[in-house]
Amino acid sequence: MLLLSLLISTSNYVGAERCQSCHPQAFQTWQQSAHARAFEGLQTDQKKQTRCTVCHTLTPDDLSQPLAGVQCESCHGAGRYYSPHYVMKDKELARAVGLVVPNEQTCKRCHDGSAPNIEPFDYAKAWARIAHGKQ
Ligand code: HEC
Ligand code: HEC
Ligand code: HEC
Ligand code: HEC
């Protein structure tokens, strides 16, 4: 049962490449950000530790490259059901099947007091460094 539910939850992620096909600019911004490299930056032993992967990759259940790092879906929710075009065009439907419009609280799930940064998390400044939208 546990394995089955893991398989189901993992398969709901589609990976950033899929989003790229319709959101090339958001993808480019993301690819150049620290988020895209959050998993590869860990050392080999750390890559196997859930206490690190919980914030440094999309899901500890699938560490393969297409889902590695802090991905679109780490903030926007698992995309399997909202990524088809006809769903994406319908804001209400997209939200109903999992699309998250992230806010400061979304960031703070990972950017909390335990992250290695002396300065407290400043949403406006942090967002300016990863800002993307429209396409
Ligand atoms: C088949 C094309 C397609 C794919 C694939 C796709 N999108 Fe979209 N997305 C759209 C379209 C079209 C819109 C609506 C744009 C508009 O009306 O301004 C949209 C809107 C959005 C919005 C804004 C929604 C809102 O209501 O404010 C977000 C966020 C988003 N997409 C994220 C994603 C993410 C993350 C992925 C990958 C998991 C993804 N999209 C995959 C086409 C796509
Ligand atoms: C609660 C979420 C969270 C957990 C758990 C976590 N990290 Fe991080 N980590 C972050 C965030 C957020 C940053 C970025 C901090 C910043 O620069 O604002 C970060 C940054 C880093 C960096 C880059 C530091 C730098 O100075 O550039 C390394 C390396 C790192 N983490 C390693 C680890 C390791 C190893 C573990 C497991 C022992 C771990 N992290 C667990 C959230 C987390
Ligand atoms: C670290 C979290 C995070 C990641 C990673 C992320 N986004 Fe976003 N995204 C946001 C936030 C926050 C907003 C702004 C939401 C708002 O206030 O309208 C946003 C906005 C958007 C919008 C615009 C919505 C609109 O109304 O214009 C699209 C499209 C989008 N993101 C797609 C993507 C795609 C595609 C990726 C991956 C290539 C991605 N995002 C990665 C947090 C993230
Ligand atoms: C799933 C966990 C997670 C979420 C959610 C998240 N981040 Fe991050 N973020 C990280 C990690 C991990 C790093 C460090 C990556 C590295 O350097 O290896 C990071 C790094 C960053 C950096 C680069 C810091 C630097 O000093 O270069 C910015 C900016 C940032 N995040 C902004 C945001 C914003 C804004 C949001 C919310 C819209 C957000 N993050 C949501 C995990 C997360």
PDB file of C-alpha atoms and ligand atoms in Angstrom:
ATOM      1  CA  MET A   1       0.000   0.000   0.000  1.00  0.00           C
ATOM      2  CA  LEU A   2       2.759   2.419   0.939  1.00  0.00           C
ATOM      3  CA  LEU A   3       4.654   1.670  -2.269  1.00  0.00           C
ATOM      4  CA  LEU A   4       1.491   2.124  -4.299  1.00  0.00           C
ATOM      5  CA  SER A   5       0.758   5.533  -2.819  1.00  0.00           C
ATOM      6  CA  LEU A   6       4.374   6.592  -3.392  1.00  0.00           C
ATOM      7  CA  LEU A   7       4.089   5.572  -7.047  1.00  0.00           C
ATOM      8  CA  ILE A   8       0.860   7.498  -7.426  1.00  0.00           C
ATOM      9  CA  SER A   9       2.170  10.664  -5.814  1.00  0.00           C
ATOM     10  CA  THR A  10       5.406  10.565  -7.834  1.00  0.00           C
ATOM     11  CA  SER A  11       3.643  10.076 -11.147  1.00  0.00           C
ATOM     12  CA  ASN A  12       1.629  13.267 -10.632  1.00  0.00           C
ATOM     13  CA  TYR A  13       4.772  15.306 -11.313  1.00  0.00           C
ATOM     14  CA  VAL A  14       5.569  16.084 -14.937  1.00  0.00           C
ATOM     15  CA  GLY A  15       8.882  17.985 -14.581  1.00  0.00           C
ATOM     16  CA  ALA A  16      10.002  21.439 -15.724  1.00  0.00           C
ATOM     17  CA  GLU A  17      10.631  20.368 -19.340  1.00  0.00           C
ATOM     18  CA  ARG A  18       6.904  19.877 -19.822  1.00  0.00           C
ATOM     19  CA  CYS A  19       6.129  23.358 -18.500  1.00  0.00           C
ATOM     20  CA  GLN A  20       8.863  24.747 -20.758  1.00  0.00           C
ATOM     21  CA  SER A  21       6.929  23.864 -23.900  1.00  0.00           C
ATOM     22  CA  CYS A  22       4.328  26.553 -23.096  1.00  0.00           C
ATOM     23  CA  HIS A  23       6.225  28.774 -20.635  1.00  0.00           C
ATOM     24  CA  PRO A  24       9.667  29.202 -22.247  1.00  0.00           C
ATOM     25  CA  GLN A  25      10.486  32.446 -20.447  1.00  0.00           C
ATOM     26  CA  ALA A  26       9.560  31.202 -16.990  1.00  0.00           C
ATOM     27  CA  PHE A  27      11.652  28.130 -17.742  1.00  0.00           C
ATOM     28  CA  GLN A  28      14.677  30.170 -18.762  1.00  0.00           C
ATOM     29  CA  THR A  29      14.498  32.285 -15.605  1.00  0.00           C
ATOM     30  CA  TRP A  30      14.150  29.166 -13.496  1.00  0.00           C
ATOM     31  CA  GLN A  31      16.985  27.329 -15.245  1.00  0.00           C
ATOM     32  CA  GLN A  32      19.364  30.175 -14.423  1.00  0.00           C
ATOM     33  CA  SER A  33      18.300  30.277 -10.775  1.00  0.00           C
ATOM     34  CA  ALA A  34      19.771  28.532  -7.752  1.00  0.00           C
ATOM     35  CA  HIS A  35      16.550  26.500  -7.499  1.00  0.00           C
ATOM     36  CA  ALA A  36      17.354  24.535 -10.662  1.00  0.00           C
ATOM     37  CA  ARG A  37      20.697  23.480  -9.150  1.00  0.00           C
ATOM     38  CA  ALA A  38      19.512  22.864  -5.589  1.00  0.00           C
ATOM     39  CA  PHE A  39      19.873  19.083  -5.872  1.00  0.00           C
ATOM     40  CA  GLU A  40      23.114  18.815  -7.822  1.00  0.00           C
ATOM     41  CA  GLY A  41      24.709  21.135  -5.248  1.00  0.00           C
ATOM     42  CA  LEU A  42      24.355  18.480  -2.547  1.00  0.00           C
ATOM     43  CA  GLN A  43      27.125  15.970  -1.901  1.00  0.00           C
ATOM     44  CA  THR A  44      26.549  12.328  -2.857  1.00  0.00           C
ATOM     45  CA  ASP A  45      25.663  11.164   0.660  1.00  0.00           C
ATOM     46  CA  GLN A  46      23.417  14.187   1.249  1.00  0.00           C
ATOM     47  CA  LYS A  47      21.453  13.346  -1.917  1.00  0.00           C
ATOM     48  CA  LYS A  48      20.213  10.218  -0.144  1.00  0.00           C
ATOM     49  CA  GLN A  49      19.156  12.005   3.030  1.00  0.00           C
ATOM     50  CA  THR A  50      15.512  12.991   3.290  1.00  0.00           C
ATOM     51  CA  ARG A  51      16.449  15.715   5.780  1.00  0.00           C
ATOM     52  CA  CYS A  52      18.162  17.472   2.854  1.00  0.00           C
ATOM     53  CA  THR A  53      16.093  16.398  -0.154  1.00  0.00           C
ATOM     54  CA  VAL A  54      12.857  17.561   1.494  1.00  0.00           C
ATOM     55  CA  CYS A  55      13.862  21.129   0.548  1.00  0.00           C
ATOM     56  CA  HIS A  56      16.501  20.568  -2.147  1.00  0.00           C
ATOM     57  CA  THR A  57      14.499  18.584  -4.679  1.00  0.00           C
ATOM     58  CA  LEU A  58      10.916  18.161  -5.895  1.00  0.00           C
ATOM     59  CA  THR A  59      10.312  14.766  -4.310  1.00  0.00           C
ATOM     60  CA  PRO A  60      12.548  12.388  -2.378  1.00  0.00           C
ATOM     61  CA  ASP A  61      10.696   9.549  -4.163  1.00  0.00           C
ATOM     62  CA  ASP A  62      12.244  10.286  -7.563  1.00  0.00           C
ATOM     63  CA  LEU A  63      15.738  11.761  -7.651  1.00  0.00           C
ATOM     64  CA  SER A  64      16.202  11.440 -11.412  1.00  0.00           C
ATOM     65  CA  GLN A  65      17.338  14.494 -13.371  1.00  0.00           C
ATOM     66  CA  PRO A  66      13.958  15.478 -14.894  1.00  0.00           C
ATOM     67  CA  LEU A  67      12.525  16.072 -11.413  1.00  0.00           C
ATOM     68  CA  ALA A  68      15.701  17.255  -9.677  1.00  0.00           C
ATOM     69  CA  GLY A  69      16.007  20.541  -7.810  1.00  0.00           C
ATOM     70  CA  VAL A  70      13.417  23.037  -6.589  1.00  0.00           C
ATOM     71  CA  GLN A  71      11.114  22.733  -9.596  1.00  0.00           C
ATOM     72  CA  CYS A  72       8.135  24.637 -10.988  1.00  0.00           C
ATOM     73  CA  GLU A  73       5.959  22.060  -9.260  1.00  0.00           C
ATOM     74  CA  SER A  74       7.671  22.617  -5.879  1.00  0.00           C
ATOM     75  CA  CYS A  75       5.826  25.938  -5.847  1.00  0.00           C
ATOM     76  CA  HIS A  76       2.947  25.481  -8.323  1.00  0.00           C
ATOM     77  CA  GLY A  77       1.833  21.992  -7.287  1.00  0.00           C
ATOM     78  CA  ALA A  78       1.967  18.668  -9.156  1.00  0.00           C
ATOM     79  CA  GLY A  79       1.146  19.338 -12.799  1.00  0.00           C
ATOM     80  CA  ARG A  80      -0.204  16.123 -14.196  1.00  0.00           C
ATOM     81  CA  TYR A  81      -3.830  17.232 -14.203  1.00  0.00           C
ATOM     82  CA  TYR A  82      -3.503  20.979 -14.769  1.00  0.00           C
ATOM     83  CA  SER A  83      -0.775  21.026 -17.457  1.00  0.00           C
ATOM     84  CA  PRO A  84      -2.947  20.038 -20.463  1.00  0.00           C
ATOM     85  CA  HIS A  85      -3.703  23.137 -22.530  1.00  0.00           C
ATOM     86  CA  TYR A  86      -7.484  23.123 -22.161  1.00  0.00           C
ATOM     87  CA  VAL A  87      -7.124  22.959 -18.382  1.00  0.00           C
ATOM     88  CA  MET A  88      -4.470  25.674 -18.180  1.00  0.00           C
ATOM     89  CA  LYS A  89      -6.678  28.103 -20.090  1.00  0.00           C
ATOM     90  CA  ASP A  90      -9.408  27.676 -17.459  1.00  0.00           C
ATOM     91  CA  LYS A  91      -8.132  29.318 -14.265  1.00  0.00           C
ATOM     92  CA  GLU A  92     -10.783  27.806 -12.045  1.00  0.00           C
ATOM     93  CA  LEU A  93     -10.420  24.315 -13.405  1.00  0.00           C
ATOM     94  CA  ALA A  94      -6.624  24.500 -13.209  1.00  0.00           C
ATOM     95  CA  ARG A  95      -6.787  25.442  -9.531  1.00  0.00           C
ATOM     96  CA  ALA A  96      -9.398  22.762  -8.860  1.00  0.00           C
ATOM     97  CA  VAL A  97      -7.028  20.054 -10.143  1.00  0.00           C
ATOM     98  CA  GLY A  98      -3.929  21.208  -8.309  1.00  0.00           C
ATOM     99  CA  LEU A  99      -2.468  24.460  -9.660  1.00  0.00           C
ATOM    100  CA  VAL A 100      -1.114  26.557  -6.810  1.00  0.00           C
ATOM    101  CA  VAL A 101      -0.607  30.300  -7.165  1.00  0.00           C
ATOM    102  CA  PRO A 102       2.271  30.608  -4.711  1.00  0.00           C
ATOM    103  CA  ASN A 103       2.839  33.344  -2.173  1.00  0.00           C
ATOM    104  CA  GLU A 104       5.235  34.174   0.639  1.00  0.00           C
ATOM    105  CA  GLN A 105       4.026  31.216   2.729  1.00  0.00           C
ATOM    106  CA  THR A 106       5.000  28.850  -0.106  1.00  0.00           C
ATOM    107  CA  CYS A 107       8.578  30.088   0.081  1.00  0.00           C
ATOM    108  CA  LYS A 108       8.706  29.857   3.845  1.00  0.00           C
ATOM    109  CA  ARG A 109       8.097  26.135   3.727  1.00  0.00           C
ATOM    110  CA  CYS A 110      11.791  25.934   2.819  1.00  0.00           C
ATOM    111  CA  HIS A 111      13.150  29.412   3.537  1.00  0.00           C
ATOM    112  CA  ASP A 112      12.629  29.084   7.243  1.00  0.00           C
ATOM    113  CA  GLY A 113      14.974  29.670  10.151  1.00  0.00           C
ATOM    114  CA  SER A 114      16.881  26.447   9.437  1.00  0.00           C
ATOM    115  CA  ALA A 115      18.147  27.533   6.006  1.00  0.00           C
ATOM    116  CA  PRO A 116      21.804  28.603   5.958  1.00  0.00           C
ATOM    117  CA  ASN A 117      21.356  32.323   5.647  1.00  0.00           C
ATOM    118  CA  ILE A 118      22.162  34.892   8.309  1.00  0.00           C
ATOM    119  CA  GLU A 119      19.691  37.420   6.931  1.00  0.00           C
ATOM    120  CA  PRO A 120      15.991  36.743   7.532  1.00  0.00           C
ATOM    121  CA  PHE A 121      13.987  35.852   4.429  1.00  0.00           C
ATOM    122  CA  ASP A 122      12.769  38.966   2.604  1.00  0.00           C
ATOM    123  CA  TYR A 123       9.995  37.982   0.184  1.00  0.00           C
ATOM    124  CA  ALA A 124      10.119  41.090  -2.021  1.00  0.00           C
ATOM    125  CA  LYS A 125      13.883  40.861  -2.484  1.00  0.00           C
ATOM    126  CA  ALA A 126      13.863  37.100  -2.968  1.00  0.00           C
ATOM    127  CA  TRP A 127      11.017  37.211  -5.487  1.00  0.00           C
ATOM    128  CA  ALA A 128      12.825  39.913  -7.478  1.00  0.00           C
ATOM    129  CA  ARG A 129      15.663  37.417  -7.993  1.00  0.00           C
ATOM    130  CA  ILE A 130      13.433  34.720  -9.464  1.00  0.00           C
ATOM    131  CA  ALA A 131      10.571  36.832 -10.898  1.00  0.00           C
ATOM    132  CA  HIS A 132       8.782  35.320 -13.896  1.00  0.00           C
ATOM    133  CA  GLY A 133       5.284  35.422 -15.341  1.00  0.00           C
ATOM    134  CA  LYS A 134       3.053  35.660 -18.373  1.00  0.00           C
ATOM    135  CA  GLN A 135       4.955  33.278 -20.673  1.00  0.00           C
TER     136      GLN A 135
HETATM  137  C1  HEC B   1       0.123  22.968 -23.125  1.00  0.00           C
HETATM  138  C2  HEC B   1       0.629  24.251 -22.681  1.00  0.00           C
HETATM  139  C3  HEC B   1       0.923  24.429 -21.205  1.00  0.00           C
HETATM  140  C4  HEC B   1       1.669  23.612 -20.388  1.00  0.00           C
HETATM  141  C5  HEC B   1       2.336  22.285 -20.727  1.00  0.00           C
HETATM  142  C6  HEC B   1       1.724  24.285 -19.112  1.00  0.00           C
HETATM  143  N1  HEC B   1       1.031  25.464 -19.167  1.00  0.00           N
HETATM  144 FE1  HEC B   1       0.763  26.779 -17.632  1.00  0.00          FE
HETATM  145  N2  HEC B   1      -0.466  27.905 -18.788  1.00  0.00           N
HETATM  146  C7  HEC B   1      -0.755  27.652 -20.121  1.00  0.00           C
HETATM  147  C8  HEC B   1      -1.731  28.635 -20.574  1.00  0.00           C
HETATM  148  C9  HEC B   1      -2.305  28.716 -21.992  1.00  0.00           C
HETATM  149  C10 HEC B   1      -2.013  29.463 -19.465  1.00  0.00           C
HETATM  150  C11 HEC B   1      -2.993  30.634 -19.389  1.00  0.00           C
HETATM  151  C12 HEC B   1      -2.277  31.871 -19.777  1.00  0.00           C
HETATM  152  C13 HEC B   1      -3.194  33.056 -19.680  1.00  0.00           C
HETATM  153  O1  HEC B   1      -4.387  32.910 -19.920  1.00  0.00           O
HETATM  154  O2  HEC B   1      -2.683  34.129 -19.351  1.00  0.00           O
HETATM  155  C14 HEC B   1      -1.194  28.987 -18.362  1.00  0.00           C
HETATM  156  C15 HEC B   1      -1.171  29.558 -17.099  1.00  0.00           C
HETATM  157  C16 HEC B   1      -0.319  29.169 -16.075  1.00  0.00           C
HETATM  158  C17 HEC B   1      -0.200  29.842 -14.800  1.00  0.00           C
HETATM  159  C18 HEC B   1      -0.996  31.053 -14.356  1.00  0.00           C
HETATM  160  C19 HEC B   1      -2.319  30.500 -13.902  1.00  0.00           C
HETATM  161  C20 HEC B   1      -3.234  31.491 -13.262  1.00  0.00           C
HETATM  162  O3  HEC B   1      -4.419  31.158 -13.251  1.00  0.00           O
HETATM  163  O4  HEC B   1      -2.815  32.529 -12.760  1.00  0.00           O
HETATM  164  C21 HEC B   1       0.740  29.163 -14.084  1.00  0.00           C
HETATM  165  C22 HEC B   1       1.202  29.475 -12.677  1.00  0.00           C
HETATM  166  C23 HEC B   1       1.203  28.063 -14.909  1.00  0.00           C
HETATM  167  N3  HEC B   1       0.549  28.106 -16.110  1.00  0.00           N
HETATM  168  C24 HEC B   1       2.158  27.156 -14.537  1.00  0.00           C
HETATM  169  C25 HEC B   1       2.479  26.011 -15.243  1.00  0.00           C
HETATM  170  C26 HEC B   1       3.365  24.969 -14.758  1.00  0.00           C
HETATM  171  C27 HEC B   1       4.073  24.977 -13.431  1.00  0.00           C
HETATM  172  C28 HEC B   1       3.429  24.010 -15.740  1.00  0.00           C
HETATM  173  C29 HEC B   1       4.156  22.681 -15.692  1.00  0.00           C
HETATM  174  C30 HEC B   1       3.813  21.801 -14.590  1.00  0.00           C
HETATM  175  C31 HEC B   1       2.591  24.463 -16.825  1.00  0.00           C
HETATM  176  N4  HEC B   1       2.032  25.673 -16.492  1.00  0.00           N
HETATM  177  C32 HEC B   1       2.410  23.778 -18.013  1.00  0.00           C
HETATM  178  C33 HEC B   1      -0.244  26.643 -20.891  1.00  0.00           C
HETATM  179  C34 HEC B   1       0.513  25.582 -20.427  1.00  0.00           C
HETATM  180  C1  HEC B   2      13.900  23.607   5.538  1.00  0.00           C
HETATM  181  C2  HEC B   2      14.448  23.486   4.186  1.00  0.00           C
HETATM  182  C3  HEC B   2      15.882  23.048   4.032  1.00  0.00           C
HETATM  183  C4  HEC B   2      16.452  21.886   4.486  1.00  0.00           C
HETATM  184  C5  HEC B   2      15.795  20.780   5.299  1.00  0.00           C
HETATM  185  C6  HEC B   2      17.835  21.900   4.016  1.00  0.00           C
HETATM  186  N1  HEC B   2      18.074  23.036   3.284  1.00  0.00           N
HETATM  187 FE1  HEC B   2      19.829  23.575   2.421  1.00  0.00          FE
HETATM  188  N2  HEC B   2      19.007  25.362   1.857  1.00  0.00           N
HETATM  189  C7  HEC B   2      17.703  25.719   2.054  1.00  0.00           C
HETATM  190  C8  HEC B   2      17.492  27.066   1.535  1.00  0.00           C
HETATM  191  C9  HEC B   2      16.189  27.818   1.551  1.00  0.00           C
HETATM  192  C10 HEC B   2      18.742  27.500   1.047  1.00  0.00           C
HETATM  193  C11 HEC B   2      19.055  28.846   0.445  1.00  0.00           C
HETATM  194  C12 HEC B   2      19.369  29.832   1.541  1.00  0.00           C
HETATM  195  C13 HEC B   2      19.589  31.193   0.967  1.00  0.00           C
HETATM  196  O1  HEC B   2      20.609  31.417   0.342  1.00  0.00           O
HETATM  197  O2  HEC B   2      18.720  32.038   1.159  1.00  0.00           O
HETATM  198  C14 HEC B   2      19.671  26.393   1.261  1.00  0.00           C
HETATM  199  C15 HEC B   2      21.009  26.418   0.884  1.00  0.00           C
HETATM  200  C16 HEC B   2      21.860  25.345   0.988  1.00  0.00           C
HETATM  201  C17 HEC B   2      23.205  25.306   0.455  1.00  0.00           C
HETATM  202  C18 HEC B   2      23.890  26.431  -0.269  1.00  0.00           C
HETATM  203  C19 HEC B   2      24.529  27.272   0.781  1.00  0.00           C
HETATM  204  C20 HEC B   2      25.254  28.437   0.258  1.00  0.00           C
HETATM  205  O3  HEC B   2      25.799  29.139   1.088  1.00  0.00           O
HETATM  206  O4  HEC B   2      25.245  28.663  -0.968  1.00  0.00           O
HETATM  207  C21 HEC B   2      23.739  24.068   0.763  1.00  0.00           C
HETATM  208  C22 HEC B   2      25.120  23.537   0.415  1.00  0.00           C
HETATM  209  C23 HEC B   2      22.712  23.348   1.498  1.00  0.00           C
HETATM  210  N3  HEC B   2      21.588  24.147   1.611  1.00  0.00           N
HETATM  211  C24 HEC B   2      22.866  22.070   1.985  1.00  0.00           C
HETATM  212  C25 HEC B   2      21.912  21.400   2.737  1.00  0.00           C
HETATM  213  C26 HEC B   2      22.123  20.084   3.321  1.00  0.00           C
HETATM  214  C27 HEC B   2      23.415  19.288   3.229  1.00  0.00           C
HETATM  215  C28 HEC B   2      20.962  19.733   3.955  1.00  0.00           C
HETATM  216  C29 HEC B   2      20.674  18.482   4.777  1.00  0.00           C
HETATM  217  C30 HEC B   2      21.534  18.256   5.893  1.00  0.00           C
HETATM  218  C31 HEC B   2      20.020  20.855   3.769  1.00  0.00           C
HETATM  219  N4  HEC B   2      20.648  21.829   3.027  1.00  0.00           N
HETATM  220  C32 HEC B   2      18.731  20.888   4.263  1.00  0.00           C
HETATM  221  C33 HEC B   2      16.710  24.966   2.620  1.00  0.00           C
HETATM  222  C34 HEC B   2      16.904  23.762   3.266  1.00  0.00           C
HETATM  223  C1  HEC B   3      10.225  29.146  -5.949  1.00  0.00           C
HETATM  224  C2  HEC B   3       8.843  29.066  -6.338  1.00  0.00           C
HETATM  225  C3  HEC B   3       8.516  29.056  -7.811  1.00  0.00           C
HETATM  226  C4  HEC B   3       9.102  28.287  -8.780  1.00  0.00           C
HETATM  227  C5  HEC B   3      10.249  27.293  -8.639  1.00  0.00           C
HETATM  228  C6  HEC B   3       8.418  28.603 -10.005  1.00  0.00           C
HETATM  229  N1  HEC B   3       7.444  29.547  -9.775  1.00  0.00           N
HETATM  230 FE1  HEC B   3       6.147  30.310 -11.133  1.00  0.00          FE
HETATM  231  N2  HEC B   3       5.498  31.678  -9.782  1.00  0.00           N
HETATM  232  C7  HEC B   3       5.872  31.704  -8.456  1.00  0.00           C
HETATM  233  C8  HEC B   3       5.243  32.864  -7.837  1.00  0.00           C
HETATM  234  C9  HEC B   3       5.408  33.288  -6.381  1.00  0.00           C
HETATM  235  C10 HEC B   3       4.492  33.501  -8.847  1.00  0.00           C
HETATM  236  C11 HEC B   3       3.670  34.789  -8.720  1.00  0.00           C
HETATM  237  C12 HEC B   3       2.283  34.465  -8.306  1.00  0.00           C
HETATM  238  C13 HEC B   3       1.449  35.717  -8.289  1.00  0.00           C
HETATM  239  O1  HEC B   3       1.516  36.440  -7.307  1.00  0.00           O
HETATM  240  O2  HEC B   3       0.778  35.976  -9.282  1.00  0.00           O
HETATM  241  C14 HEC B   3       4.674  32.727 -10.056  1.00  0.00           C
HETATM  242  C15 HEC B   3       4.085  33.021 -11.284  1.00  0.00           C
HETATM  243  C16 HEC B   3       4.125  32.191 -12.405  1.00  0.00           C
HETATM  244  C17 HEC B   3       3.386  32.390 -13.626  1.00  0.00           C
HETATM  245  C18 HEC B   3       2.552  33.604 -13.950  1.00  0.00           C
HETATM  246  C19 HEC B   3       1.207  33.642 -13.445  1.00  0.00           C
HETATM  247  C20 HEC B   3       0.561  34.904 -13.994  1.00  0.00           C
HETATM  248  O3  HEC B   3      -0.552  35.147 -13.598  1.00  0.00           O
HETATM  249  O4  HEC B   3       1.188  35.635 -14.778  1.00  0.00           O
HETATM  250  C21 HEC B   3       3.674  31.346 -14.467  1.00  0.00           C
HETATM  251  C22 HEC B   3       3.148  31.102 -15.874  1.00  0.00           C
HETATM  252  C23 HEC B   3       4.623  30.506 -13.772  1.00  0.00           C
HETATM  253  N3  HEC B   3       4.870  31.040 -12.515  1.00  0.00           N
HETATM  254  C24 HEC B   3       5.181  29.365 -14.300  1.00  0.00           C
HETATM  255  C25 HEC B   3       6.302  28.730 -13.746  1.00  0.00           C
HETATM  256  C26 HEC B   3       7.075  27.718 -14.425  1.00  0.00           C
HETATM  257  C27 HEC B   3       6.783  27.174 -15.809  1.00  0.00           C
HETATM  258  C28 HEC B   3       8.084  27.375 -13.583  1.00  0.00           C
HETATM  259  C29 HEC B   3       9.241  26.406 -13.816  1.00  0.00           C
HETATM  260  C30 HEC B   3       9.983  26.555 -15.071  1.00  0.00           C
HETATM  261  C31 HEC B   3       7.912  28.136 -12.363  1.00  0.00           C
HETATM  262  N4  HEC B   3       6.826  28.963 -12.511  1.00  0.00           N
HETATM  263  C32 HEC B   3       8.705  28.027 -11.226  1.00  0.00           C
HETATM  264  C33 HEC B   3       6.701  30.808  -7.817  1.00  0.00           C
HETATM  265  C34 HEC B   3       7.485  29.858  -8.449  1.00  0.00           C
HETATM  266  C1  HEC B   4      11.003  23.346  -1.920  1.00  0.00           C
HETATM  267  C2  HEC B   4      11.835  24.280  -1.179  1.00  0.00           C
HETATM  268  C3  HEC B   4      11.878  25.722  -1.614  1.00  0.00           C
HETATM  269  C4  HEC B   4      10.814  26.570  -1.871  1.00  0.00           C
HETATM  270  C5  HEC B   4       9.323  26.260  -1.783  1.00  0.00           C
HETATM  271  C6  HEC B   4      11.393  27.851  -2.223  1.00  0.00           C
HETATM  272  N1  HEC B   4      12.752  27.778  -2.210  1.00  0.00           N
HETATM  273 FE1  HEC B   4      14.059  29.249  -2.707  1.00  0.00          FE
HETATM  274  N2  HEC B   4      15.630  27.987  -2.405  1.00  0.00           N
HETATM  275  C7  HEC B   4      15.534  26.693  -1.951  1.00  0.00           C
HETATM  276  C8  HEC B   4      16.850  26.101  -1.858  1.00  0.00           C
HETATM  277  C9  HEC B   4      17.164  24.689  -1.413  1.00  0.00           C
HETATM  278  C10 HEC B   4      17.758  27.091  -2.281  1.00  0.00           C
HETATM  279  C11 HEC B   4      19.277  26.958  -2.353  1.00  0.00           C
HETATM  280  C12 HEC B   4      19.677  26.327  -3.653  1.00  0.00           C
HETATM  281  C13 HEC B   4      21.197  26.140  -3.698  1.00  0.00           C
HETATM  282  O1  HEC B   4      21.907  27.154  -3.688  1.00  0.00           O
HETATM  283  O2  HEC B   4      21.634  24.979  -3.751  1.00  0.00           O
HETATM  284  C14 HEC B   4      16.949  28.272  -2.612  1.00  0.00           C
HETATM  285  C15 HEC B   4      17.468  29.473  -3.095  1.00  0.00           C
HETATM  286  C16 HEC B   4      16.730  30.595  -3.382  1.00  0.00           C
HETATM  287  C17 HEC B   4      17.269  31.833  -3.869  1.00  0.00           C
HETATM  288  C18 HEC B   4      18.736  32.102  -4.166  1.00  0.00           C
HETATM  289  C19 HEC B   4      19.413  32.566  -2.925  1.00  0.00           C
HETATM  290  C20 HEC B   4      20.796  33.039  -3.206  1.00  0.00           C
HETATM  291  O3  HEC B   4      21.411  33.537  -2.261  1.00  0.00           O
HETATM  292  O4  HEC B   4      21.282  32.910  -4.332  1.00  0.00           O
HETATM  293  C21 HEC B   4      16.218  32.712  -3.994  1.00  0.00           C
HETATM  294  C22 HEC B   4      16.290  34.157  -4.440  1.00  0.00           C
HETATM  295  C23 HEC B   4      15.017  32.001  -3.600  1.00  0.00           C
HETATM  296  N3  HEC B   4      15.370  30.712  -3.252  1.00  0.00           N
HETATM  297  C24 HEC B   4      13.744  32.552  -3.602  1.00  0.00           C
HETATM  298  C25 HEC B   4      12.564  31.850  -3.323  1.00  0.00           C
HETATM  299  C26 HEC B   4      11.236  32.422  -3.359  1.00  0.00           C
HETATM  300  C27 HEC B   4      10.919  33.861  -3.671  1.00  0.00           C
HETATM  301  C28 HEC B   4      10.385  31.410  -3.069  1.00  0.00           C
HETATM  302  C29 HEC B   4       8.873  31.454  -3.009  1.00  0.00           C
HETATM  303  C30 HEC B   4       8.180  32.076  -4.126  1.00  0.00           C
HETATM  304  C31 HEC B   4      11.173  30.213  -2.842  1.00  0.00           C
HETATM  305  N4  HEC B   4      12.489  30.533  -2.983  1.00  0.00           N
HETATM  306  C32 HEC B   4      10.633  28.973  -2.535  1.00  0.00           C
HETATM  307  C33 HEC B   4      14.368  26.017  -1.634  1.00  0.00           C
HETATM  308  C34 HEC B   4      13.094  26.511  -1.823  1.00  0.00           C
END
